[in-house]
């Protein structure tokens, strides 16, 4: 699905499957990709973030019925998109709101995340870190996404054990070889 903008760069919406331990697709991660990669909060600053947020917001409001169809979708929201209340375009049963470090450290953004959670939206955190700022708000998250490729085995194991002890579901990311796949499978 292409997103049209005023720039000459093509931008795309990509649905990446999220699978359970049996290999069944249980959800999709919706990613906004362009020439420079996926639009993630933190990749651009200031005006570029607002421009990307406006493009994404406009696309979503025009394509809601086509974007999230057939399964639960995980989508990363920047602070700007949270302030625009963009997740509310979607039914809370169809969407998992993903946040990353830029939202966690923003003084106002977590307020919007907490409000969405109270309204029934599930919340996921990207690139969970074993640090005080994450540990102090782990109770706010339903899903913990862990990058197996870029993290040490001990760090991954600690995060998975902590998350499981608190009843959180873990999603392994960065799985691009058999060893990482087996490691993620073994850690459930």
XYZ file of C-alpha atoms in Angstrom:
188
model
C 0.000 0.000 0.000
C 1.650 3.299 -1.015
C 1.305 6.612 0.798
C 1.290 9.643 -1.444
C 3.093 12.756 -0.240
C 4.405 15.946 -1.720
C 7.962 14.638 -1.741
C 9.471 12.502 -4.465
C 10.133 9.660 -1.999
C 7.724 6.731 -2.090
C 6.396 5.654 1.261
C 4.753 2.334 2.002
C 2.688 0.664 4.664
C 4.088 -2.781 5.420
C 2.345 -5.530 7.417
C 4.893 -7.771 9.131
C 3.427 -10.957 10.684
C 3.772 -11.712 14.392
C 3.646 -15.465 14.970
C 3.049 -17.642 18.005
C 5.204 -20.605 19.018
C 3.298 -22.876 16.618
C 4.041 -20.578 13.684
C 0.466 -19.275 13.397
C 0.116 -15.573 12.546
C -1.637 -13.965 15.508
C -1.149 -10.298 14.628
C 0.606 -7.933 12.261
C 2.986 -5.091 12.923
C 2.117 -2.107 10.771
C 5.246 -0.249 9.688
C 5.547 2.918 7.656
C 8.529 2.587 5.334
C 10.191 4.988 2.953
C 13.502 5.661 1.332
C 15.255 6.063 4.691
C 13.638 3.011 6.316
C 10.690 2.733 8.642
C 9.209 5.800 10.265
C 9.990 5.340 13.907
C 9.803 8.035 16.502
C 13.248 9.272 17.288
C 14.570 8.864 13.732
C 13.820 12.435 12.863
C 13.597 15.518 14.942
C 11.303 18.482 15.194
C 9.621 19.457 11.964
C 10.439 16.185 10.193
C 8.652 14.304 12.993
C 5.589 16.541 12.630
C 5.612 16.139 8.839
C 5.898 12.350 9.116
C 3.148 12.319 11.752
C 0.864 14.387 9.511
C 1.493 12.084 6.555
C 0.815 8.983 8.645
C -2.262 10.522 10.284
C -3.725 11.535 6.912
C -3.045 8.100 5.454
C -4.624 6.308 8.404
C -7.762 8.451 8.437
C -8.267 7.717 4.730
C -7.402 3.995 4.857
C -8.509 2.732 8.275
C -10.672 -0.036 6.862
C -7.836 -1.369 4.657
C -4.899 -0.907 7.045
C -6.134 -2.963 9.983
C -8.027 -5.826 8.487
C -8.184 -9.464 9.466
C -6.100 -9.546 12.646
C -4.890 -7.529 15.596
C -2.331 -4.940 14.496
C 0.636 -3.531 16.397
C 1.516 0.021 15.408
C 4.184 2.373 16.781
C 2.948 5.841 17.681
C 5.152 8.890 18.111
C 4.402 11.516 20.735
C 2.905 13.695 17.994
C 0.568 10.915 16.845
C -0.455 10.235 20.456
C -1.224 13.933 20.963
C -3.374 13.868 17.824
C -5.188 10.906 19.444
C -4.505 8.878 16.312
C -4.977 5.458 17.993
C -8.632 6.345 18.602
C -9.222 6.072 14.860
C -9.163 2.316 15.501
C -11.190 0.022 17.704
C -9.297 -0.941 20.850
C -9.793 -4.644 20.049
C -8.047 -4.264 16.671
C -4.971 -2.289 17.729
C -2.003 -2.640 20.064
C -0.376 0.746 20.653
C 3.421 0.446 20.500
C 5.698 3.022 22.091
C 9.452 3.430 22.244
C 12.039 5.338 24.239
C 11.107 8.745 22.808
C 7.566 8.359 24.183
C 8.716 6.929 27.506
C 10.998 9.888 28.233
C 8.514 12.534 27.050
C 6.790 14.081 30.097
C 3.351 14.312 28.472
C 3.295 11.300 26.145
C 2.984 8.622 28.841
C -0.158 10.401 30.074
C -1.758 9.692 26.682
C -0.568 6.072 26.815
C -2.104 5.578 30.266
C -5.394 7.066 29.079
C -5.469 4.711 26.078
C -4.812 1.769 28.383
C -7.756 2.784 30.582
C -9.904 2.895 27.436
C -9.078 -0.748 26.663
C -6.149 -0.461 24.282
C -3.296 -2.916 24.797
C 0.143 -1.322 25.053
C 3.465 -2.705 23.796
C 6.936 -1.323 24.336
C 9.567 -1.590 21.595
C 13.198 -2.347 22.435
C 12.608 -2.843 26.167
C 15.709 -2.001 28.197
C 16.723 -3.329 31.581
C 17.004 0.173 33.062
C 15.214 2.053 35.871
C 13.027 4.156 33.569
C 11.624 1.015 31.930
C 11.416 -1.110 35.072
C 9.498 1.642 36.890
C 6.693 1.603 34.283
C 6.672 -2.062 33.234
C 3.205 -2.422 34.751
C 1.860 -0.096 32.006
C 2.698 -2.581 29.243
C 0.853 -5.685 28.065
C 3.572 -6.734 25.616
C 7.338 -6.446 25.880
C 9.181 -6.485 22.546
C 12.773 -7.635 22.851
C 15.378 -7.378 20.120
C 17.167 -10.739 20.270
C 19.661 -9.778 17.576
C 21.080 -6.673 19.240
C 20.953 -7.788 22.900
C 23.149 -10.106 24.928
C 21.780 -13.524 25.868
C 21.853 -12.629 29.590
C 20.050 -9.345 29.039
C 17.361 -11.046 26.952
C 16.942 -13.812 29.530
C 16.616 -11.275 32.390
C 13.987 -9.239 30.563
C 11.996 -12.340 29.553
C 12.052 -13.733 33.095
C 10.987 -10.382 34.571
C 8.213 -9.938 32.014
C 6.885 -13.476 32.479
C 6.953 -13.098 36.289
C 4.695 -10.048 35.887
C 2.303 -11.758 33.469
C 3.510 -9.840 30.403
C 3.719 -11.374 26.961
C 7.068 -11.174 25.168
C 7.578 -10.697 21.455
C 10.986 -11.543 20.030
C 12.246 -9.252 17.276
C 15.399 -9.331 15.184
C 15.043 -13.071 14.589
C 16.942 -13.616 11.367
C 18.728 -16.928 11.867
C 18.080 -20.403 13.250
C 20.044 -19.850 16.489
C 17.996 -16.791 17.460
C 14.781 -18.565 16.500
C 15.645 -21.510 18.775
C 16.633 -19.153 21.584
C 13.336 -17.245 21.328
C 11.377 -20.495 21.139
C 13.170 -21.897 24.222
C 12.389 -18.729 26.206
C 8.726 -18.885 25.234
